[in-house]
Amino acid sequence: MKNFSILLILSIYLFSTTELIQLLKIPVLISHCIEHKNNNSKLTFVQFLNDHYNIPVKDNDRDTDEKLPFVKHVNFLNITAISSTVSSEVPLMTSSIFFEKKLLFYPDQYYLNTYTSHIWQPPKIS
């Protein structure tokens, strides 16, 4: 039962968000191919696909041709916006604790220039 429900949810998701829904039109493709095969007995399935997909011809059965799978594409881009109506108010907290401000960097007057020039030297090959 668990596998069935997972498969069902996955199928619903894929059929609603991708072009897999076109696979449900395969019976229309087969019946339309049989109609053309009855009119022309030398027609093969590959020729039928070529005539209807590579070289679309406007003929008297154009309505049926447009119902074939993957002839018309559907835009499946859905933008869903969910807004929350629950108000979340944060109470303003005031604090009576004060922190002393400390200097993290010392002014340049505390550095001796003679020592800093010795620090920044390229490595030496010995």
PDB file of C-alpha atoms in Angstrom:
ATOM      1  CA  MET A   1       0.000   0.000   0.000  1.00  0.00           C
ATOM      2  CA  LYS A   2       2.873   2.353   0.813  1.00  0.00           C
ATOM      3  CA  ASN A   3       4.518   1.734  -2.568  1.00  0.00           C
ATOM      4  CA  PHE A   4       1.232   2.299  -4.345  1.00  0.00           C
ATOM      5  CA  SER A   5       0.647   5.619  -2.608  1.00  0.00           C
ATOM      6  CA  ILE A   6       4.206   6.767  -3.367  1.00  0.00           C
ATOM      7  CA  LEU A   7       3.782   5.780  -7.001  1.00  0.00           C
ATOM      8  CA  LEU A   8       0.420   7.526  -7.177  1.00  0.00           C
ATOM      9  CA  ILE A   9       1.737  10.785  -5.710  1.00  0.00           C
ATOM     10  CA  LEU A  10       4.808  10.697  -7.941  1.00  0.00           C
ATOM     11  CA  SER A  11       2.663  10.037 -11.012  1.00  0.00           C
ATOM     12  CA  ILE A  12       0.289  12.879 -10.193  1.00  0.00           C
ATOM     13  CA  TYR A  13       3.218  15.217  -9.690  1.00  0.00           C
ATOM     14  CA  LEU A  14       5.020  14.218 -12.899  1.00  0.00           C
ATOM     15  CA  PHE A  15       1.902  14.272 -15.057  1.00  0.00           C
ATOM     16  CA  SER A  16       0.933  17.706 -13.788  1.00  0.00           C
ATOM     17  CA  THR A  17       4.350  19.371 -14.018  1.00  0.00           C
ATOM     18  CA  THR A  18       5.920  17.806 -17.109  1.00  0.00           C
ATOM     19  CA  GLU A  19       4.987  16.778 -20.634  1.00  0.00           C
ATOM     20  CA  LEU A  20       4.264  13.203 -19.503  1.00  0.00           C
ATOM     21  CA  ILE A  21       0.576  14.004 -19.853  1.00  0.00           C
ATOM     22  CA  GLN A  22       1.178  13.716 -23.591  1.00  0.00           C
ATOM     23  CA  LEU A  23       1.684   9.961 -23.162  1.00  0.00           C
ATOM     24  CA  LEU A  24      -2.013   9.646 -22.414  1.00  0.00           C
ATOM     25  CA  LYS A  25      -2.666  10.688 -26.027  1.00  0.00           C
ATOM     26  CA  ILE A  26      -0.945   7.610 -27.483  1.00  0.00           C
ATOM     27  CA  PRO A  27      -4.287   5.860 -28.192  1.00  0.00           C
ATOM     28  CA  VAL A  28      -5.216   8.856 -30.373  1.00  0.00           C
ATOM     29  CA  LEU A  29      -1.923   8.414 -32.219  1.00  0.00           C
ATOM     30  CA  ILE A  30      -2.574   4.720 -32.828  1.00  0.00           C
ATOM     31  CA  SER A  31      -6.162   5.208 -33.992  1.00  0.00           C
ATOM     32  CA  HIS A  32      -5.136   8.051 -36.308  1.00  0.00           C
ATOM     33  CA  CYS A  33      -2.362   5.895 -37.741  1.00  0.00           C
ATOM     34  CA  ILE A  34      -4.863   3.105 -38.394  1.00  0.00           C
ATOM     35  CA  GLU A  35      -7.129   5.578 -40.218  1.00  0.00           C
ATOM     36  CA  HIS A  36      -4.267   6.622 -42.481  1.00  0.00           C
ATOM     37  CA  LYS A  37      -3.254   2.994 -42.952  1.00  0.00           C
ATOM     38  CA  ASN A  38      -6.789   2.183 -44.146  1.00  0.00           C
ATOM     39  CA  ASN A  39      -6.560   4.972 -46.718  1.00  0.00           C
ATOM     40  CA  ASN A  40      -3.053   4.067 -47.850  1.00  0.00           C
ATOM     41  CA  SER A  41      -1.985   0.456 -47.286  1.00  0.00           C
ATOM     42  CA  LYS A  42       1.679   1.158 -48.145  1.00  0.00           C
ATOM     43  CA  LEU A  43       2.028   3.700 -45.368  1.00  0.00           C
ATOM     44  CA  THR A  44       4.382   2.630 -42.580  1.00  0.00           C
ATOM     45  CA  PHE A  45       4.365   3.888 -39.025  1.00  0.00           C
ATOM     46  CA  VAL A  46       7.637   5.780 -39.554  1.00  0.00           C
ATOM     47  CA  GLN A  47       6.195   7.479 -42.645  1.00  0.00           C
ATOM     48  CA  PHE A  48       3.107   8.376 -40.641  1.00  0.00           C
ATOM     49  CA  LEU A  49       5.256   9.952 -37.923  1.00  0.00           C
ATOM     50  CA  ASN A  50       7.305  11.769 -40.535  1.00  0.00           C
ATOM     51  CA  ASP A  51       4.173  13.143 -42.208  1.00  0.00           C
ATOM     52  CA  HIS A  52       2.626  14.354 -38.969  1.00  0.00           C
ATOM     53  CA  TYR A  53       5.635  15.586 -37.013  1.00  0.00           C
ATOM     54  CA  ASN A  54       8.431  16.528 -39.416  1.00  0.00           C
ATOM     55  CA  ILE A  55       6.301  17.855 -42.257  1.00  0.00           C
ATOM     56  CA  PRO A  56       2.985  18.981 -40.787  1.00  0.00           C
ATOM     57  CA  VAL A  57       0.454  19.302 -43.583  1.00  0.00           C
ATOM     58  CA  LYS A  58      -2.818  21.183 -43.251  1.00  0.00           C
ATOM     59  CA  ASP A  59      -5.378  18.744 -44.555  1.00  0.00           C
ATOM     60  CA  ASN A  60      -8.984  17.817 -43.839  1.00  0.00           C
ATOM     61  CA  ASP A  61      -8.108  15.965 -40.608  1.00  0.00           C
ATOM     62  CA  ARG A  62      -6.167  18.834 -39.062  1.00  0.00           C
ATOM     63  CA  ASP A  63      -8.301  18.739 -35.893  1.00  0.00           C
ATOM     64  CA  THR A  64      -7.273  15.151 -35.256  1.00  0.00           C
ATOM     65  CA  ASP A  65      -3.658  15.954 -36.110  1.00  0.00           C
ATOM     66  CA  GLU A  66      -3.579  18.600 -33.404  1.00  0.00           C
ATOM     67  CA  LYS A  67      -4.746  16.063 -30.812  1.00  0.00           C
ATOM     68  CA  LEU A  68      -1.705  13.863 -31.388  1.00  0.00           C
ATOM     69  CA  PRO A  69       0.858  13.635 -28.593  1.00  0.00           C
ATOM     70  CA  PHE A  70       3.683  16.193 -28.556  1.00  0.00           C
ATOM     71  CA  VAL A  71       2.171  18.297 -31.356  1.00  0.00           C
ATOM     72  CA  LYS A  72       1.128  21.124 -29.070  1.00  0.00           C
ATOM     73  CA  HIS A  73       3.147  21.905 -26.008  1.00  0.00           C
ATOM     74  CA  VAL A  74       1.682  23.181 -22.808  1.00  0.00           C
ATOM     75  CA  ASN A  75       3.391  25.684 -20.553  1.00  0.00           C
ATOM     76  CA  PHE A  76       3.693  24.001 -17.173  1.00  0.00           C
ATOM     77  CA  LEU A  77       5.363  26.849 -15.320  1.00  0.00           C
ATOM     78  CA  ASN A  78       3.331  27.508 -12.219  1.00  0.00           C
ATOM     79  CA  ILE A  79       4.126  30.193  -9.733  1.00  0.00           C
ATOM     80  CA  THR A  80       2.496  29.569  -6.406  1.00  0.00           C
ATOM     81  CA  ALA A  81       2.477  32.184  -3.695  1.00  0.00           C
ATOM     82  CA  ILE A  82       1.318  31.397  -0.204  1.00  0.00           C
ATOM     83  CA  SER A  83       0.759  34.255   2.169  1.00  0.00           C
ATOM     84  CA  SER A  84       0.527  33.868   5.883  1.00  0.00           C
ATOM     85  CA  THR A  85      -2.234  35.657   7.759  1.00  0.00           C
ATOM     86  CA  VAL A  86      -0.817  34.894  11.185  1.00  0.00           C
ATOM     87  CA  SER A  87       0.740  37.994  12.670  1.00  0.00           C
ATOM     88  CA  SER A  88       3.945  37.458  14.518  1.00  0.00           C
ATOM     89  CA  GLU A  89       4.724  40.393  16.746  1.00  0.00           C
ATOM     90  CA  VAL A  90       7.979  40.336  18.634  1.00  0.00           C
ATOM     91  CA  PRO A  91       7.882  42.285  21.875  1.00  0.00           C
ATOM     92  CA  LEU A  92      10.428  45.062  22.137  1.00  0.00           C
ATOM     93  CA  MET A  93      12.897  44.237  24.845  1.00  0.00           C
ATOM     94  CA  THR A  94      14.827  46.992  26.506  1.00  0.00           C
ATOM     95  CA  SER A  95      18.014  46.216  28.283  1.00  0.00           C
ATOM     96  CA  SER A  96      19.643  48.049  31.147  1.00  0.00           C
ATOM     97  CA  ILE A  97      22.985  46.345  30.560  1.00  0.00           C
ATOM     98  CA  PHE A  98      25.639  48.565  29.045  1.00  0.00           C
ATOM     99  CA  PHE A  99      28.817  47.292  27.473  1.00  0.00           C
ATOM    100  CA  GLU A 100      32.090  49.091  27.479  1.00  0.00           C
ATOM    101  CA  LYS A 101      33.471  49.866  24.062  1.00  0.00           C
ATOM    102  CA  LYS A 102      36.941  48.405  23.527  1.00  0.00           C
ATOM    103  CA  LEU A 103      39.378  49.134  20.743  1.00  0.00           C
ATOM    104  CA  LEU A 104      40.177  46.074  18.720  1.00  0.00           C
ATOM    105  CA  PHE A 105      42.880  47.734  16.647  1.00  0.00           C
ATOM    106  CA  TYR A 106      45.599  49.867  18.062  1.00  0.00           C
ATOM    107  CA  PRO A 107      46.593  53.125  16.440  1.00  0.00           C
ATOM    108  CA  ASP A 108      49.714  53.194  14.290  1.00  0.00           C
ATOM    109  CA  GLN A 109      51.701  55.040  16.903  1.00  0.00           C
ATOM    110  CA  TYR A 110      52.206  51.828  18.874  1.00  0.00           C
ATOM    111  CA  TYR A 111      54.032  50.076  16.042  1.00  0.00           C
ATOM    112  CA  LEU A 112      57.702  50.572  15.450  1.00  0.00           C
ATOM    113  CA  ASN A 113      58.513  50.949  11.793  1.00  0.00           C
ATOM    114  CA  THR A 114      61.807  49.117  12.102  1.00  0.00           C
ATOM    115  CA  TYR A 115      60.144  45.889  13.126  1.00  0.00           C
ATOM    116  CA  THR A 116      57.332  45.977  10.606  1.00  0.00           C
ATOM    117  CA  SER A 117      59.711  46.254   7.675  1.00  0.00           C
ATOM    118  CA  HIS A 118      61.432  43.015   8.725  1.00  0.00           C
ATOM    119  CA  ILE A 119      58.177  41.077   8.864  1.00  0.00           C
ATOM    120  CA  TRP A 120      57.093  41.626   5.262  1.00  0.00           C
ATOM    121  CA  GLN A 121      59.931  40.168   3.241  1.00  0.00           C
ATOM    122  CA  PRO A 122      59.783  37.583   0.490  1.00  0.00           C
ATOM    123  CA  PRO A 123      61.014  34.092   1.314  1.00  0.00           C
ATOM    124  CA  LYS A 124      64.704  33.464   0.792  1.00  0.00           C
ATOM    125  CA  ILE A 125      66.167  30.462  -0.957  1.00  0.00           C
ATOM    126  CA  SER A 126      68.953  28.936   1.103  1.00  0.00           C
TER     127      SER A 126
END
